[in-house]
mmCIF file of C-alpha atoms in Angstrom:
data_model
loop_
_atom_site.group_PDB
_atom_site.id
_atom_site.type_symbol
_atom_site.label_atom_id
_atom_site.label_comp_id
_atom_site.label_asym_id
_atom_site.label_seq_id
_atom_site.Cartn_x
_atom_site.Cartn_y
_atom_site.Cartn_z
ATOM 1 C CA GLY A 1155 117.876 269.316 183.539
ATOM 2 C CA ALA A 1156 121.142 267.776 184.679
ATOM 3 C CA GLY A 1157 123.215 265.963 182.096
ATOM 4 C CA VAL A 1158 125.443 262.938 182.406
ATOM 5 C CA SER A 1159 128.070 263.502 185.016
ATOM 6 C CA GLN A 1160 131.406 261.683 185.435
ATOM 7 C CA THR A 1161 133.762 261.650 188.369
ATOM 8 C CA PRO A 1162 136.557 262.248 188.796
ATOM 9 C CA SER A 1163 137.221 264.677 185.860
ATOM 10 C CA ASN A 1164 140.913 263.779 186.020
ATOM 11 C CA LYS A 1165 142.700 260.730 187.530
ATOM 12 C CA VAL A 1166 146.415 260.188 187.646
ATOM 13 C CA THR A 1167 147.554 256.805 188.891
ATOM 14 C CA GLU A 1168 150.647 254.679 188.860
ATOM 15 C CA LYS A 1169 151.155 251.624 186.717
ATOM 16 C CA GLY A 1170 149.772 248.575 188.399
ATOM 17 C CA LYS A 1171 147.222 250.393 190.547
ATOM 18 C CA TYR A 1172 143.433 249.861 190.580
ATOM 19 C CA VAL A 1173 141.068 252.642 189.533
ATOM 20 C CA GLU A 1174 137.310 253.228 189.524
ATOM 21 C CA LEU A 1175 135.533 255.660 187.276
ATOM 22 C CA ARG A 1176 131.992 256.718 187.978
ATOM 23 C CA CYS A 1177 129.151 257.721 185.723
ATOM 24 C CA ASP A 1178 125.829 259.264 186.720
ATOM 25 C CA PRO A 1179 123.453 259.072 183.771
ATOM 26 C CA ILE A 1180 120.448 261.257 183.105
ATOM 27 C CA SER A 1181 117.621 260.298 185.442
ATOM 28 C CA GLY A 1182 115.361 257.726 183.912
ATOM 29 C CA HIS A 1183 117.749 256.733 181.091
ATOM 30 C CA THR A 1184 117.804 252.967 180.914
ATOM 31 C CA ALA A 1185 120.661 252.545 178.434
ATOM 32 C CA LEU A 1186 124.205 253.346 179.440
ATOM 33 C CA TYR A 1187 127.439 253.116 177.440
ATOM 34 C CA TRP A 1188 131.103 253.295 178.220
ATOM 35 C CA TYR A 1189 133.720 254.431 175.624
ATOM 36 C CA ARG A 1190 137.308 255.367 175.733
ATOM 37 C CA GLN A 1191 138.870 258.027 173.470
ATOM 38 C CA SER A 1192 142.547 258.505 172.707
ATOM 39 C CA LEU A 1193 143.890 261.758 171.454
ATOM 40 C CA GLY A 1194 142.962 262.423 167.857
ATOM 41 C CA GLN A 1195 140.739 259.329 167.642
ATOM 42 C CA GLY A 1196 137.008 258.722 167.830
ATOM 43 C CA PRO A 1197 135.492 257.017 170.807
ATOM 44 C CA GLU A 1198 136.016 253.246 171.122
ATOM 45 C CA PHE A 1199 133.076 251.229 172.425
ATOM 46 C CA LEU A 1200 133.674 249.310 175.615
ATOM 47 C CA ILE A 1201 130.321 248.149 177.122
ATOM 48 C CA TYR A 1202 126.618 248.709 176.996
ATOM 49 C CA PHE A 1203 124.070 248.279 179.804
ATOM 50 C CA GLN A 1204 120.351 247.994 179.459
ATOM 51 C CA GLY A 1205 119.062 248.419 182.974
ATOM 52 C CA THR A 1206 121.308 246.573 185.438
ATOM 53 C CA GLY A 1207 122.671 243.974 182.972
ATOM 54 C CA ALA A 1208 125.617 244.226 180.573
ATOM 55 C CA ALA A 1209 123.914 243.571 177.230
ATOM 56 C CA ASP A 1210 127.099 243.889 175.189
ATOM 57 C CA ASP A 1211 130.557 243.826 176.690
ATOM 58 C CA SER A 1212 132.279 242.952 173.380
ATOM 59 C CA GLY A 1213 134.435 246.029 173.536
ATOM 60 C CA LEU A 1214 136.208 245.434 176.825
ATOM 61 C CA PRO A 1215 139.865 245.023 175.805
ATOM 62 C CA ASN A 1216 140.759 242.324 178.385
ATOM 63 C CA ASP A 1217 139.784 240.962 181.783
ATOM 64 C CA ARG A 1218 141.426 243.835 183.633
ATOM 65 C CA PHE A 1219 138.374 245.937 182.668
ATOM 66 C CA PHE A 1220 135.059 245.417 184.368
ATOM 67 C CA ALA A 1221 131.862 247.534 184.753
ATOM 68 C CA VAL A 1222 128.860 247.350 186.960
ATOM 69 C CA ARG A 1223 125.524 249.059 187.205
ATOM 70 C CA PRO A 1224 123.905 247.406 190.234
ATOM 71 C CA GLU A 1225 120.721 249.502 190.562
ATOM 72 C CA GLY A 1226 120.252 250.443 186.951
ATOM 73 C CA SER A 1227 121.414 254.087 187.335
ATOM 74 C CA VAL A 1228 124.944 254.826 188.430
ATOM 75 C CA SER A 1229 127.742 252.835 186.743
ATOM 76 C CA THR A 1230 131.328 252.215 187.725
ATOM 77 C CA LEU A 1231 134.091 251.277 185.327
ATOM 78 C CA LYS A 1232 136.861 249.341 187.128
ATOM 79 C CA ILE A 1233 140.323 248.849 185.811
ATOM 80 C CA GLN A 1234 142.785 246.514 187.559
ATOM 81 C CA ARG A 1235 146.567 246.497 187.254
ATOM 82 C CA THR A 1236 146.581 249.656 185.101
ATOM 83 C CA GLU A 1237 149.003 249.973 182.273
ATOM 84 C CA ARG A 1238 150.326 253.092 180.508
ATOM 85 C CA GLY A 1239 148.340 252.101 177.477
ATOM 86 C CA ASP A 1240 145.118 252.564 179.442
ATOM 87 C CA SER A 1241 145.652 256.335 179.432
ATOM 88 C CA ALA A 1242 142.787 257.941 177.673
ATOM 89 C CA VAL A 1243 139.536 259.859 178.193
ATOM 90 C CA TYR A 1244 136.773 257.543 179.410
ATOM 91 C CA LEU A 1245 133.396 258.685 178.210
ATOM 92 C CA CYS A 1246 129.999 257.637 179.521
ATOM 93 C CA ALA A 1247 126.721 258.124 177.628
ATOM 94 C CA SER A 1248 123.043 257.365 178.373
ATOM 95 C CA SER A 1249 119.875 257.260 176.331
ATOM 96 C CA PRO A 1250 116.201 256.930 177.169
ATOM 97 C CA VAL A 1251 113.773 254.169 176.184
ATOM 98 C CA GLY A 1252 112.548 254.617 172.706
ATOM 99 C CA ALA A 1253 115.352 256.991 171.619
ATOM 100 C CA PRO A 1254 116.419 256.697 167.953
ATOM 101 C CA LEU A 1255 119.524 254.670 167.348
ATOM 102 C CA GLY A 1256 122.656 256.717 168.117
ATOM 103 C CA GLU A 1257 120.876 259.375 170.195
ATOM 104 C CA GLN A 1258 123.215 259.191 173.126
ATOM 105 C CA TYR A 1259 123.923 261.933 175.703
ATOM 106 C CA PHE A 1260 127.567 261.964 176.664
ATOM 107 C CA GLY A 1261 129.223 263.154 179.810
ATOM 108 C CA PRO A 1262 132.355 265.271 179.821
ATOM 109 C CA GLY A 1263 134.612 262.271 180.392
ATOM 110 C CA THR A 1264 137.271 261.228 182.890
ATOM 111 C CA ARG A 1265 140.884 261.781 181.771
ATOM 112 C CA LEU A 1266 142.933 258.842 183.057
ATOM 113 C CA THR A 1267 146.726 259.125 183.074
ATOM 114 C CA VAL A 1268 148.759 256.092 184.062
ATOM 115 C CA THR A 1269 152.380 257.039 184.869
ATOM 116 C CA GLU B 120 137.069 244.139 159.030
ATOM 117 C CA ASP B 121 134.477 246.718 159.929
ATOM 118 C CA GLN B 122 135.959 250.131 159.315
ATOM 119 C CA VAL B 123 134.857 253.777 159.347
ATOM 120 C CA THR B 124 137.132 256.487 157.850
ATOM 121 C CA GLN B 125 136.614 260.217 157.564
ATOM 122 C CA SER B 126 138.046 262.868 155.312
ATOM 123 C CA PRO B 127 139.545 265.337 155.412
ATOM 124 C CA GLU B 128 141.326 264.974 158.687
ATOM 125 C CA ALA B 129 141.141 268.733 159.155
ATOM 126 C CA LEU B 130 139.348 271.494 157.297
ATOM 127 C CA ARG B 131 139.642 275.238 157.553
ATOM 128 C CA LEU B 132 136.898 277.390 156.077
ATOM 129 C CA GLN B 133 136.159 281.052 155.902
ATOM 130 C CA GLU B 134 132.873 282.128 157.429
ATOM 131 C CA GLY B 135 130.176 281.618 154.845
ATOM 132 C CA GLU B 136 132.250 279.125 152.750
ATOM 133 C CA SER B 137 130.164 276.001 152.335
ATOM 134 C CA SER B 138 131.758 272.583 152.193
ATOM 135 C CA SER B 139 131.212 268.851 152.887
ATOM 136 C CA LEU B 140 132.781 266.310 155.207
ATOM 137 C CA ASN B 141 132.955 262.676 154.162
ATOM 138 C CA CYS B 142 132.434 259.452 156.108
ATOM 139 C CA SER B 143 133.159 256.139 154.376
ATOM 140 C CA TYR B 144 132.312 252.795 155.863
ATOM 141 C CA THR B 145 132.993 249.160 155.039
ATOM 142 C CA VAL B 146 130.884 247.100 157.382
ATOM 143 C CA SER B 147 129.098 243.748 157.262
ATOM 144 C CA GLY B 148 125.585 244.956 157.804
ATOM 145 C CA LEU B 149 124.527 248.478 158.840
ATOM 146 C CA ARG B 150 121.788 249.253 161.332
ATOM 147 C CA GLY B 151 122.376 253.016 161.338
ATOM 148 C CA LEU B 152 124.863 255.747 160.748
ATOM 149 C CA PHE B 153 125.275 258.746 163.096
ATOM 150 C CA TRP B 154 126.888 262.103 163.134
ATOM 151 C CA TYR B 155 128.131 263.869 166.293
ATOM 152 C CA ARG B 156 129.791 267.098 167.062
ATOM 153 C CA GLN B 157 132.492 267.246 169.719
ATOM 154 C CA ASP B 158 133.964 270.457 171.203
ATOM 155 C CA PRO B 159 137.349 270.393 172.912
ATOM 156 C CA GLY B 160 137.221 268.871 176.411
ATOM 157 C CA LYS B 161 133.619 267.714 176.073
ATOM 158 C CA GLY B 162 131.749 264.601 175.149
ATOM 159 C CA PRO B 163 130.164 264.176 171.690
ATOM 160 C CA GLU B 164 126.768 265.752 171.011
ATOM 161 C CA PHE B 165 124.332 263.819 168.894
ATOM 162 C CA LEU B 166 123.330 265.420 165.584
ATOM 163 C CA PHE B 167 121.696 262.898 163.184
ATOM 164 C CA THR B 168 120.719 259.274 162.613
ATOM 165 C CA LEU B 169 120.444 257.956 159.038
ATOM 166 C CA TYR B 170 119.123 254.420 158.407
ATOM 167 C CA SER B 171 119.108 253.765 154.715
ATOM 168 C CA ALA B 172 120.654 254.890 151.408
ATOM 169 C CA GLY B 173 118.926 258.001 150.061
ATOM 170 C CA GLU B 174 117.922 259.374 153.435
ATOM 171 C CA GLU B 175 118.686 263.016 154.297
ATOM 172 C CA LYS B 176 118.478 264.902 157.603
ATOM 173 C CA GLU B 177 118.810 268.617 158.264
ATOM 174 C CA LYS B 178 119.494 270.835 161.225
ATOM 175 C CA GLU B 179 120.209 274.561 160.891
ATOM 176 C CA ARG B 180 123.237 274.795 158.665
ATOM 177 C CA LEU B 181 123.929 271.097 158.605
ATOM 178 C CA LYS B 182 122.623 268.453 156.238
ATOM 179 C CA ALA B 183 123.537 264.775 156.365
ATOM 180 C CA THR B 184 123.097 262.339 153.460
ATOM 181 C CA LEU B 185 123.672 258.614 153.108
ATOM 182 C CA THR B 186 124.638 256.251 150.286
ATOM 183 C CA LYS B 187 125.450 252.595 150.415
ATOM 184 C CA LYS B 188 129.091 253.242 151.031
ATOM 185 C CA GLU B 189 129.390 256.741 152.498
ATOM 186 C CA SER B 190 127.766 259.692 154.176
ATOM 187 C CA PHE B 191 128.292 263.355 153.727
ATOM 188 C CA LEU B 192 127.800 266.164 156.178
ATOM 189 C CA HIS B 193 127.178 269.319 154.204
ATOM 190 C CA ILE B 194 127.788 272.696 155.993
ATOM 191 C CA THR B 195 126.093 275.624 154.427
ATOM 192 C CA ALA B 196 127.387 279.166 155.122
ATOM 193 C CA PRO B 197 129.242 278.098 158.301
ATOM 194 C CA LYS B 198 129.784 280.391 161.260
ATOM 195 C CA PRO B 199 132.766 280.351 163.666
ATOM 196 C CA GLU B 200 130.583 278.630 166.242
ATOM 197 C CA ASP B 201 130.415 275.631 163.945
ATOM 198 C CA SER B 202 134.121 274.965 164.660
ATOM 199 C CA ALA B 203 134.375 271.543 166.257
ATOM 200 C CA THR B 204 135.356 267.930 165.487
ATOM 201 C CA TYR B 205 132.612 266.098 163.622
ATOM 202 C CA LEU B 206 132.488 262.368 164.285
ATOM 203 C CA CYS B 207 130.773 259.712 162.216
ATOM 204 C CA ALA B 208 129.767 256.361 163.685
ATOM 205 C CA VAL B 209 127.971 253.251 162.607
ATOM 206 C CA GLN B 210 126.026 250.611 164.462
ATOM 207 C CA LEU B 211 126.441 247.126 163.094
ATOM 208 C CA ARG B 212 123.836 244.514 162.388
ATOM 209 C CA ARG B 213 124.846 241.607 164.674
ATOM 210 C CA LYS B 214 123.094 238.383 165.459
ATOM 211 C CA ASN B 215 123.133 239.168 169.154
ATOM 212 C CA TYR B 216 121.662 242.619 168.582
ATOM 213 C CA GLY B 217 124.636 244.095 170.305
ATOM 214 C CA GLN B 218 124.982 247.810 170.693
ATOM 215 C CA ASN B 219 128.521 247.958 169.409
ATOM 216 C CA PHE B 220 129.143 251.340 167.799
ATOM 217 C CA VAL B 221 132.191 251.973 165.609
ATOM 218 C CA PHE B 222 133.368 255.628 165.424
ATOM 219 C CA GLY B 223 135.583 257.259 162.761
ATOM 220 C CA PRO B 224 138.496 259.405 163.736
ATOM 221 C CA GLY B 225 136.699 262.648 163.079
ATOM 222 C CA THR B 226 137.172 265.746 160.954
ATOM 223 C CA ARG B 227 138.453 268.851 162.781
ATOM 224 C CA LEU B 228 136.596 271.827 161.333
ATOM 225 C CA SER B 229 137.798 275.462 161.896
ATOM 226 C CA VAL B 230 135.616 278.319 160.620
ATOM 227 C CA LEU B 231 137.464 281.575 160.490
ATOM 228 C CA PRO B 232 135.660 284.911 160.879
#
């Protein structure tokens, strides 16, 4: 079946601009996670959704970052007033109800470059 | 401060040469420890979950073990297709039952034919 998809695969934007990154999880997966990964580092947790609600947003670095999942499936990560330090690969993952802890299915990521 | 470290940073093995990767953690309460494999340009792929000290999990040439302070990923007779970055992560026990995962920086494994 189809895996987690993320669009766009690459995004180049200028400092100060607004960007939206989209995640389509595996159909039926209720849990959805956003991470960002810098070169040579492990993923950094940003936010976790269970259904439509953000159950844990403790990883969002500041109020420029916001994420939504209005219908409990597709999610959008929104970054306002982008800074060069926001450049990274943004990963999305989903998992089904009852999955063991840690069993997440990751998408290929969106590479964000802020110039 | 909750921290996950991995060693070595990079490892080169000959095909068939067994070895182990280390993941050390200092966290205030562990719900689970996880291993993932990540190929270049792709998202991580889930391998194992370990919940308590003494637990072991196996999958093909990989075996993961857990103690109170660290985990090992043993690779037996590796093949070139095992080349990847191996990531360790922990989920912390928090009062709000948050899903905050903390990843280590990974070990880049290269298996030469």
